[in-house]
Each structure stands twice: as C-alpha cells, then as structure tokens.
Short mmCIF file of C-alpha atoms and ligand atoms in Angstrom, two decimals:
data_model
loop_
_atom_site.label_atom_id
_atom_site.label_comp_id
_atom_site.label_asym_id
_atom_site.label_seq_id
_atom_site.Cartn_x
_atom_site.Cartn_y
_atom_site.Cartn_z
CA MET A 1 218.85 -69.19 143.17
CA LEU A 2 218.73 -71.91 140.59
CA LYS A 3 219.48 -75.34 142.35
CA HIS A 4 222.33 -76.01 139.74
CA HIS A 5 223.59 -73.12 142.03
CA ALA A 6 221.68 -72.78 145.50
CA SER A 7 224.90 -71.18 147.09
CA ARG A 8 225.74 -68.83 144.70
CA PRO A 9 224.44 -66.70 141.60
CA GLY A 10 224.54 -67.56 137.77
CA ARG A 11 225.25 -66.59 134.33
CA VAL A 12 222.18 -66.26 132.77
CA LEU A 13 220.58 -67.33 129.14
CA VAL A 14 217.01 -65.91 128.16
CA THR A 15 215.97 -66.15 125.00
CA GLY A 16 213.15 -63.44 123.92
CA ALA A 17 214.70 -61.10 126.22
CA ALA A 18 213.31 -58.11 125.20
CA GLY A 19 209.86 -58.95 125.72
CA PHE A 20 206.88 -58.48 127.78
CA LEU A 21 207.73 -62.09 129.98
CA GLY A 22 211.48 -61.93 129.00
CA SER A 23 212.19 -58.77 130.20
CA HIS A 24 210.24 -59.21 133.42
CA LEU A 25 212.56 -62.25 133.50
CA CYS A 26 215.92 -60.84 133.17
CA ASP A 27 214.23 -57.88 136.81
CA ALA A 28 213.80 -60.64 138.88
CA LEU A 29 216.62 -63.28 137.82
CA LEU A 30 218.97 -59.94 137.92
CA ALA A 31 217.31 -59.00 141.74
CA GLU A 32 218.28 -62.40 142.63
CA GLY A 33 222.13 -61.36 141.74
CA HIS A 34 222.71 -63.58 138.68
CA LYS A 35 224.14 -61.79 135.48
CA VAL A 36 221.84 -62.29 132.78
CA VAL A 37 222.69 -62.25 128.80
CA GLY A 38 219.32 -61.67 127.23
CA ILE A 39 218.98 -62.66 123.32
CA ASP A 40 216.21 -60.85 121.18
CA ASN A 41 215.64 -60.38 117.58
CA LEU A 42 213.29 -57.67 118.03
CA CYS A 43 210.83 -59.58 116.12
CA THR A 44 208.11 -58.29 118.34
CA GLY A 45 210.46 -57.47 121.65
CA LYS A 46 211.19 -54.02 121.94
CA PRO A 47 214.55 -52.58 123.33
CA ALA A 48 212.39 -49.72 125.14
CA ASN A 49 211.68 -53.19 127.56
CA LEU A 50 215.06 -53.78 128.37
CA ALA A 51 215.64 -49.48 128.44
CA HIS A 52 216.01 -48.67 132.61
CA LEU A 53 218.83 -51.62 132.73
CA ALA A 54 221.34 -50.04 130.04
CA ARG A 55 223.65 -49.14 133.03
CA GLU A 56 223.00 -52.61 134.48
CA PRO A 57 226.75 -54.12 134.80
CA ARG A 58 225.29 -57.63 134.94
CA PHE A 59 223.17 -57.97 131.84
CA GLU A 60 223.61 -57.82 128.54
CA LEU A 61 221.44 -57.49 125.05
CA VAL A 62 223.06 -59.52 122.44
CA GLN A 63 220.33 -58.65 119.09
CA HIS A 64 220.15 -62.52 118.06
CA ASP A 65 218.03 -64.76 115.41
CA ILE A 66 217.99 -67.71 117.83
CA CYS A 67 217.36 -70.18 115.07
CA LYS A 68 220.53 -68.90 114.08
CA PRO A 69 223.08 -71.86 116.14
CA PHE A 70 224.34 -69.17 118.83
CA ASP A 71 226.73 -69.63 121.67
CA PHE A 72 227.64 -66.70 124.19
CA GLY A 73 229.84 -68.25 126.10
CA PRO A 74 229.37 -70.77 129.00
CA VAL A 75 225.92 -70.24 131.45
CA ASP A 76 224.40 -72.09 133.93
CA TYR A 77 221.26 -71.53 133.27
CA VAL A 78 218.85 -70.97 129.86
CA PHE A 79 214.78 -69.62 130.21
CA ASN A 80 213.63 -69.93 126.32
CA PHE A 81 210.83 -67.61 126.21
CA ALA A 82 211.60 -66.40 122.58
CA SER A 83 208.27 -66.05 119.62
CA PRO A 84 205.79 -64.57 119.11
CA ALA A 85 202.90 -64.40 121.61
CA SER A 86 199.58 -62.80 120.51
CA PRO A 87 196.94 -64.07 118.22
CA VAL A 88 198.35 -60.99 115.79
CA ASP A 89 201.46 -61.12 115.94
CA TYR A 90 201.80 -64.48 114.87
CA ILE A 91 199.58 -65.07 112.70
CA GLU A 92 201.69 -62.13 111.31
CA ASN A 93 204.67 -63.45 111.34
CA GLY A 94 203.40 -67.33 111.07
CA VAL A 95 205.99 -69.05 109.19
CA GLU A 96 208.94 -67.44 112.00
CA THR A 97 206.59 -68.73 114.71
CA LEU A 98 206.80 -72.04 113.22
CA ARG A 99 210.47 -72.21 112.96
CA VAL A 100 211.16 -70.15 116.58
CA GLY A 101 209.76 -73.43 117.87
CA SER A 102 211.20 -75.96 116.03
CA GLU A 103 214.88 -74.40 115.02
CA GLY A 104 214.69 -72.05 118.00
CA THR A 105 213.59 -74.02 120.13
CA ARG A 106 216.83 -76.56 119.34
CA ASN A 107 219.43 -74.61 119.15
CA ALA A 108 218.47 -73.30 123.14
CA LEU A 109 218.01 -76.54 123.81
CA GLU A 110 222.01 -78.14 122.40
CA LEU A 111 223.30 -74.66 123.98
CA ALA A 112 222.00 -76.05 127.47
CA ARG A 113 222.81 -79.26 126.41
CA THR A 114 226.79 -78.11 125.18
CA HIS A 115 226.92 -76.48 128.79
CA GLY A 116 225.29 -78.55 131.26
CA ALA A 117 222.36 -75.46 131.60
CA GLY A 118 219.56 -76.44 133.28
CA PHE A 119 216.81 -75.89 130.42
CA LEU A 120 213.01 -73.81 131.02
CA HIS A 121 210.56 -74.08 128.31
CA ALA A 122 207.96 -71.35 128.31
CA SER A 123 204.74 -73.19 126.46
CA THR A 124 201.10 -71.61 126.50
CA SER A 125 198.04 -72.49 127.29
CA GLU A 126 197.30 -72.57 123.44
CA VAL A 127 198.70 -76.32 124.13
CA TYR A 128 194.91 -77.14 124.80
CA GLY A 129 193.23 -75.61 121.85
CA ASP A 130 189.64 -75.05 122.08
CA PRO A 131 189.31 -77.40 124.89
CA LYS A 132 187.17 -79.65 125.37
CA GLU A 133 188.19 -80.26 129.17
CA HIS A 134 187.61 -77.87 131.62
CA PRO A 135 189.64 -76.80 133.63
CA GLN A 136 192.41 -77.30 131.94
CA THR A 137 194.69 -80.24 133.78
CA GLU A 138 198.68 -80.86 132.47
CA ASP A 139 196.93 -84.31 131.45
CA TYR A 140 194.37 -83.24 129.01
CA TRP A 141 196.40 -83.62 125.68
CA GLY A 142 194.45 -80.50 124.13
CA ASN A 143 191.72 -80.09 121.11
CA VAL A 144 194.21 -78.40 118.77
CA ASN A 145 193.82 -77.50 114.90
CA PRO A 146 196.45 -78.56 113.16
CA VAL A 147 196.05 -76.86 109.97
CA GLY A 148 193.95 -73.14 111.61
CA PRO A 149 195.28 -69.71 111.50
CA ARG A 150 196.08 -70.45 115.41
CA SER A 151 198.51 -73.51 114.04
CA VAL A 152 201.78 -71.70 113.62
CA TYR A 153 201.92 -71.43 117.18
CA ASP A 154 200.28 -73.70 118.91
CA GLU A 155 201.58 -76.47 117.14
CA ALA A 156 204.98 -74.94 117.33
CA LYS A 157 204.58 -74.61 121.00
CA ARG A 158 203.53 -78.93 120.85
CA PHE A 159 206.72 -79.35 118.96
CA SER A 160 208.44 -77.99 121.43
CA GLU A 161 207.07 -78.85 124.06
CA ALA A 162 207.91 -82.52 122.05
CA LEU A 163 211.86 -81.55 121.41
CA VAL A 164 211.72 -80.36 124.76
CA MET A 165 211.19 -83.88 126.47
CA ALA A 166 213.46 -85.83 124.17
CA TYR A 167 216.28 -83.28 125.01
CA HIS A 168 215.52 -84.77 128.27
CA ARG A 169 214.94 -88.49 127.72
CA TYR A 170 217.93 -88.89 125.57
CA TYR A 171 220.12 -86.23 126.24
CA GLN A 172 219.38 -86.00 130.26
CA VAL A 173 219.07 -82.36 129.93
CA ASP A 174 217.11 -81.08 133.08
CA THR A 175 214.46 -79.56 131.48
CA HIS A 176 211.13 -77.76 132.68
CA LEU A 177 207.76 -76.77 131.24
CA VAL A 178 205.91 -73.99 131.89
CA ARG A 179 202.27 -73.35 130.45
CA ILE A 180 201.62 -70.02 130.78
CA PHE A 181 197.85 -68.80 130.91
CA ASN A 182 197.03 -65.07 129.49
CA THR A 183 199.93 -63.07 131.60
CA TYR A 184 199.43 -59.24 131.22
CA GLY A 185 200.64 -56.22 133.30
CA PRO A 186 203.44 -53.01 132.54
CA ARG A 187 204.81 -54.02 128.97
CA LEU A 188 202.12 -55.54 127.85
CA GLN A 189 202.23 -54.45 123.79
CA SER A 190 199.48 -51.68 124.04
CA SER A 191 199.53 -52.09 120.29
CA ASP A 192 199.33 -56.62 120.55
CA GLY A 193 196.03 -56.89 119.78
CA ARG A 194 195.44 -58.88 123.29
CA VAL A 195 192.17 -58.23 124.57
CA ILE A 196 193.85 -56.96 127.82
CA SER A 197 195.77 -54.47 125.72
CA ASN A 198 193.11 -53.55 123.51
CA LEU A 199 190.54 -52.78 125.90
CA MET A 200 192.53 -50.43 128.16
CA THR A 201 193.97 -48.86 125.48
CA GLN A 202 190.29 -48.33 123.78
CA ALA A 203 188.51 -47.28 127.35
CA LEU A 204 191.69 -44.58 127.74
CA ARG A 205 191.32 -43.24 124.42
CA GLY A 206 187.41 -43.47 125.12
CA GLU A 207 187.41 -45.22 122.18
CA ASP A 208 184.61 -48.37 121.48
CA LEU A 209 185.83 -51.34 123.19
CA THR A 210 186.07 -54.07 120.82
CA ILE A 211 184.45 -57.98 122.00
CA TYR A 212 184.92 -60.35 119.31
CA GLY A 213 182.34 -62.43 119.15
CA ASP A 214 179.41 -62.13 121.94
CA GLY A 215 181.32 -61.97 124.44
CA THR A 216 181.44 -65.09 126.18
CA GLN A 217 184.26 -66.91 125.31
CA THR A 218 186.43 -66.90 128.96
CA ARG A 219 189.77 -66.57 129.81
CA SER A 220 191.76 -66.73 133.16
CA PHE A 221 193.89 -63.47 133.38
CA CYS A 222 197.20 -63.87 135.44
CA TYR A 223 199.22 -60.75 136.11
CA VAL A 224 202.53 -60.68 135.77
CA SER A 225 204.47 -61.27 139.46
CA ASP A 226 202.48 -63.75 139.78
CA GLU A 227 203.46 -65.23 136.03
CA ILE A 228 206.97 -65.00 137.25
CA ASP A 229 206.95 -66.07 140.52
CA GLY A 230 205.98 -69.30 139.37
CA ILE A 231 208.15 -69.40 136.73
CA LEU A 232 210.85 -69.13 139.18
CA ARG A 233 209.80 -71.73 141.22
CA LEU A 234 209.60 -74.55 138.37
CA ALA A 235 212.86 -73.56 137.55
CA ARG A 236 214.66 -74.46 140.68
CA SER A 237 212.10 -77.60 141.37
CA GLY A 238 212.79 -80.79 140.39
CA GLU A 239 209.34 -81.04 137.74
CA HIS A 240 210.48 -82.11 134.68
CA TRP A 241 206.51 -82.59 133.45
CA PRO A 242 204.61 -79.14 131.88
CA VAL A 243 203.34 -77.11 134.42
CA ASN A 244 199.70 -74.82 134.01
CA ILE A 245 201.18 -71.16 136.05
CA GLY A 246 198.08 -69.75 135.41
CA ASN A 247 195.55 -67.56 137.71
CA PRO A 248 192.46 -69.79 138.00
CA GLU A 249 190.10 -66.97 138.43
CA GLU A 250 187.91 -67.18 135.07
CA TRP A 251 185.99 -63.83 133.55
CA THR A 252 183.85 -64.03 130.40
CA ILE A 253 185.33 -60.87 127.80
CA LEU A 254 182.40 -59.40 128.38
CA GLU A 255 182.85 -58.90 132.32
CA CYS A 256 186.88 -58.39 131.86
CA ALA A 257 185.35 -55.60 129.78
CA ARG A 258 183.29 -54.34 132.23
CA GLU A 259 186.08 -54.32 134.72
CA VAL A 260 188.59 -52.74 132.27
CA LEU A 261 185.51 -49.37 132.06
CA ALA A 262 185.80 -49.58 136.18
CA VAL A 263 189.26 -49.04 136.28
CA THR A 264 190.35 -46.63 133.74
CA GLY A 265 186.59 -44.46 134.46
CA SER A 266 185.44 -44.62 130.83
CA SER A 267 182.20 -44.55 129.63
CA SER A 268 183.30 -46.33 126.40
CA GLN A 269 180.57 -48.62 124.74
CA ILE A 270 180.85 -51.91 123.61
CA ARG A 271 181.27 -52.51 119.34
CA PHE A 272 180.44 -56.67 119.06
CA GLU A 273 182.71 -58.10 115.60
CA PRO A 274 183.23 -60.86 114.25
CA LEU A 275 185.38 -63.79 116.47
CA PRO A 276 188.63 -64.79 114.74
CA VAL A 277 188.39 -69.05 113.60
CA ASP A 278 189.22 -71.26 116.27
CA ASP A 279 189.22 -68.14 119.18
CA PRO A 280 188.90 -70.85 122.18
CA ILE A 281 185.12 -70.58 124.35
CA GLN A 282 186.69 -71.72 127.50
CA ARG A 283 190.21 -71.53 129.20
CA ARG A 284 190.89 -71.90 133.18
CA PRO A 285 194.45 -73.65 134.29
CA ASP A 286 193.38 -76.30 137.23
CA ILE A 287 196.94 -75.25 139.11
CA THR A 288 196.58 -78.24 141.62
CA ARG A 289 200.35 -79.57 140.10
CA ALA A 290 201.48 -75.54 140.71
CA ARG A 291 200.53 -75.89 144.19
CA ARG A 292 201.89 -79.38 145.23
CA LEU A 293 204.93 -78.82 143.83
CA LEU A 294 206.10 -75.08 143.87
CA GLY A 295 203.79 -73.81 146.57
CA TRP A 296 202.93 -71.30 144.55
CA GLU A 297 199.40 -70.14 143.57
CA PRO A 298 198.78 -66.00 142.28
CA LYS A 299 198.04 -62.98 144.97
CA ILE A 300 196.58 -60.25 142.47
CA ASN A 301 193.23 -61.11 141.85
CA LEU A 302 192.03 -58.57 137.61
CA ARG A 303 191.08 -55.72 139.34
CA THR A 304 194.30 -55.49 141.39
CA GLY A 305 196.27 -56.29 138.51
CA LEU A 306 194.21 -53.63 136.03
CA GLU A 307 194.72 -51.39 138.58
CA LEU A 308 198.59 -51.80 139.02
CA SER A 309 198.60 -51.46 135.20
CA LEU A 310 196.66 -48.55 134.08
CA GLU A 311 199.40 -46.14 134.64
CA TYR A 312 201.36 -47.79 131.84
CA PHE A 313 198.71 -48.33 129.71
CA ARG A 314 198.41 -44.09 129.92
CA ASN A 315 201.69 -43.60 129.52
CA CYS A 316 200.94 -46.24 125.90
CA VAL A 317 197.92 -43.76 125.40
CA GLN A 318 199.82 -40.43 125.68
CA ARG A 319 202.81 -41.25 123.32
CA GLY A 320 199.90 -42.69 120.51
CA GLU A 321 200.48 -46.05 120.23
CA LYS A 322 197.50 -47.77 118.42
CA SER A 323 195.52 -50.89 119.38
CA ARG A 324 195.38 -53.27 116.26
CA PRO A 325 192.03 -55.04 114.94
CA VAL A 326 193.11 -59.34 114.98
CA LEU A 327 191.87 -58.69 110.81
CA ALA A 328 195.91 -58.18 110.25
CA ALA A 329 197.08 -60.76 108.89
CA PRO A 330 197.13 -61.11 104.76
CA LEU A 331 194.73 -63.96 102.97
CA SER A 332 195.89 -65.66 100.21
CA ALA A 333 192.86 -67.14 97.95
CA ALA A 334 193.53 -70.85 99.45
CA THR A 335 193.37 -69.35 103.30
CA ARG A 336 189.69 -69.28 104.58
CA PRO A 337 188.49 -66.31 106.76
CA LEU A 338 190.64 -65.80 109.97
CA THR A 339 186.87 -64.80 111.50
CA VAL A 340 183.77 -66.06 112.33
CA ALA A 341 180.87 -63.60 112.41
CA ALA A 342 179.48 -62.51 115.58
CA SER A 343 176.49 -64.12 115.49
CA GLY A 344 178.06 -67.65 113.72
CA ALA A 345 178.96 -70.90 115.90
CA PRO A 346 182.48 -70.14 117.54
CA GLY A 347 185.55 -72.45 116.66
CA ARG A 348 185.18 -72.92 112.96
CA PRO A 349 184.76 -71.57 109.64
CA SER A 350 181.77 -72.73 107.77
CA SER A 351 182.76 -74.11 104.76
N1 UDP B 1 189.59 -60.69 122.40
C1 UDP B 1 188.48 -59.24 121.98
N2 UDP B 1 188.40 -58.26 121.68
C2 UDP B 1 189.88 -56.75 121.55
C3 UDP B 1 191.27 -58.75 121.81
C4 UDP B 1 190.90 -59.93 121.53
O1 UDP B 1 187.12 -59.64 122.65
O2 UDP B 1 190.04 -56.32 121.40
C5 UDP B 1 189.17 -61.39 122.41
C6 UDP B 1 189.73 -62.88 121.79
O3 UDP B 1 188.99 -63.24 120.72
C7 UDP B 1 189.80 -63.90 122.61
C8 UDP B 1 190.10 -63.03 124.17
O4 UDP B 1 189.39 -62.40 123.88
O5 UDP B 1 188.76 -64.88 122.48
C9 UDP B 1 191.37 -63.32 124.67
O6 UDP B 1 191.68 -62.61 122.94
P1 UDP B 1 193.49 -62.44 122.99
O7 UDP B 1 194.39 -62.33 121.90
O8 UDP B 1 194.11 -61.67 125.00
O9 UDP B 1 195.07 -64.12 123.78
P2 UDP B 1 193.82 -65.23 123.65
O10 UDP B 1 193.87 -66.01 124.99
O11 UDP B 1 193.04 -65.70 122.54
O12 UDP B 1 195.32 -66.49 123.10
#
C-alpha cells in the first residue's frame, strides 16, 4: 500500500508508537499487512495504548529515545510521530520537546536515508502560531512567538519541517509533511490537559467544565480515524510540500463544551479560568490541497466523534484518571506568567 511497495507489505517504523496517534497508526499499518516496529521512550506515550498488540507477531515495541541514534534493521518507511504534543505536556517537557523535534527528527531522517526508506513527519497546525490568516492554507508562514511558553513545541516543529525539506532537497529522501490539526478520539490521554480530554472527563465526573479565557477562541476537531486515513493517503502520495489534515468545521471552545454536555448528558456547570499565554485565537484548516491531491476529507463530525469516544473516557474516569490544569509548568522568576486573566487581551501577557 505505501507507494514504495505497492505490491507487497513492507517493514515500517513508527516513532512515538505508544502515543495517541502513533498507536492508531500502528493499528492501521498492521491492518494493511505491514510489519511494524514501534519506537517510544514512554515520555508521554503509554504502553497500554499498544497492549492489544501483545500477541501480534508482526509488531514489536522498542523502548528507545530517538534523540540517541538508532537502527533496528532495514525499513521501507519511517513515520516520525515522537514528541510531546499537548500544551501541558510540551510545556512540562520543554527541552525534551525541542530535542526530539531537532536531534530526534534528524536521527529518524538519517535512518530513512540509510535504508532508502520513505519518510512522513508529523507536523502541526501550531506552525501557524496565533494565525493572522484564516482559515490557514499551507502557504501561510505563520505568526509564532519564538520565545513564549509554546515556542518549545512550535519552533521544534518549524525546525523539523525545515530539516525534513532539507533532507528531501539535499539528500533526495522521499519525504512527506503532514500538518495535523486538533485530533481526538479513544486513547487521547485523559490527563493530557487538552480541551476534549479535560471537558469529557470533567463532564463525566460531574465537575465544572474549565473554559480558558472567554471561550470564544476557536478550534477545528478531527476524529482520529479521519486523521489516520489522511496521513496514510499522504504517505502514498508524491507530495513533498506540507499538507493540512484536519476537520474544517470550526467551533468556539464554548460551543465545544455544549457538545460535550449534550453527548455526556452531564449537568456540569462552566467555570472560566485564565487564558494560557499565546493561546491561538482561531484555528481552522484549509483542506483544499488534501482534497485535490489525496481525495481526502473528514467523514465524522464532532457530535459523532464525541459519541464514539464516550466509552473510552468513561473508562478513564472509572479508573480514577484525573484531568490536568494548564498551570502545570515550573515558573522561574525570569519567566512571564503562563496565563493571562480571563478578561485580559488574549494571546499576549501584559508587560
Ligand atoms: N482549553 C480550555 N479548557 C481546557 C483545556 C483547553 O478552554 O480545560 C482551551 C485552550 O485554552 C485552547 C483550546 O481549548 O484555546 C484548545 O486547547 P488544547 O490544549 O486542546 O490544544 P491547542 O489547540 O491549544 O494546542
């Protein structure tokens, strides 16, 4: 299925295999007949995401930090999905996030180069920062604060995009860049502090739903099976420029909270909390390129996707897993606050 091996299954390596998207990607690749080597240092990934593959002879999980060079034998394709990805996680693991986007991604690219393998890198809508163009097309260069709390992720991903393009230009590695917009579904860590995980678990516990800022900021939420479908189509394509894969249906965070209340049947109240610094005000992918090049578009709307995720989050709550607030990162005296007051101007701290 991957274009290098249209006629036969290959050996595919997935970094970040124990993460939310990495684990779903492993499932999809195995379903297509490939052998899959998953790599994860378990910084934010969870072995439980791969527990169902324990008896799968075509799958192996190697615990390894890709910031150290690696080679686990010949591979036909490399999917580079290793990185903390939720704001709470990457702000807590700032230096690790910068390292995996730079050193780790370079090691993964070297592996692809050595074995003549295809390469797909998981980039992000965060490369657009707090966008001044809306919706975001792939040609928009973004509006990123290079020294703010989110910069550890945004700039790591921007650097890794440059690195991937350089390996394509200078070394002719067959690379692909997907810009992933907010994605959710089963295996999204209930404690990763993201909006869907927080709101779903808060609603199911009957706790207040935490809305940061006034809740008018927007996001576009893609269900995981749609996201994986788009990623695999891109991996098979001849496209080397970045491609947005996300759901273009745009929701304010308040509207999203109402959907969560409707799906869970919860009577939780809404509680407003300070907006994180540099929190993008609006985000919606322009998916014209994905439609045209890949014939892809999402099929599952937010209501249906939340319904499909309900049992998973219910189980998380039954296991006693907690949601995580945004203010989890250590603050040094020299660091500006990580949030601004709910009534303050969103996006920048006052100086
Ligand atoms: N958010 C919120 N309540 C929460 C968690 C997040 O209002 O409990 C907001 C957050 O400030 C942001 C949006 O929801 O505006 C999406 O946040 P998330 O962390 O899911 O991902 P992001 O798109 O910011 O990377």
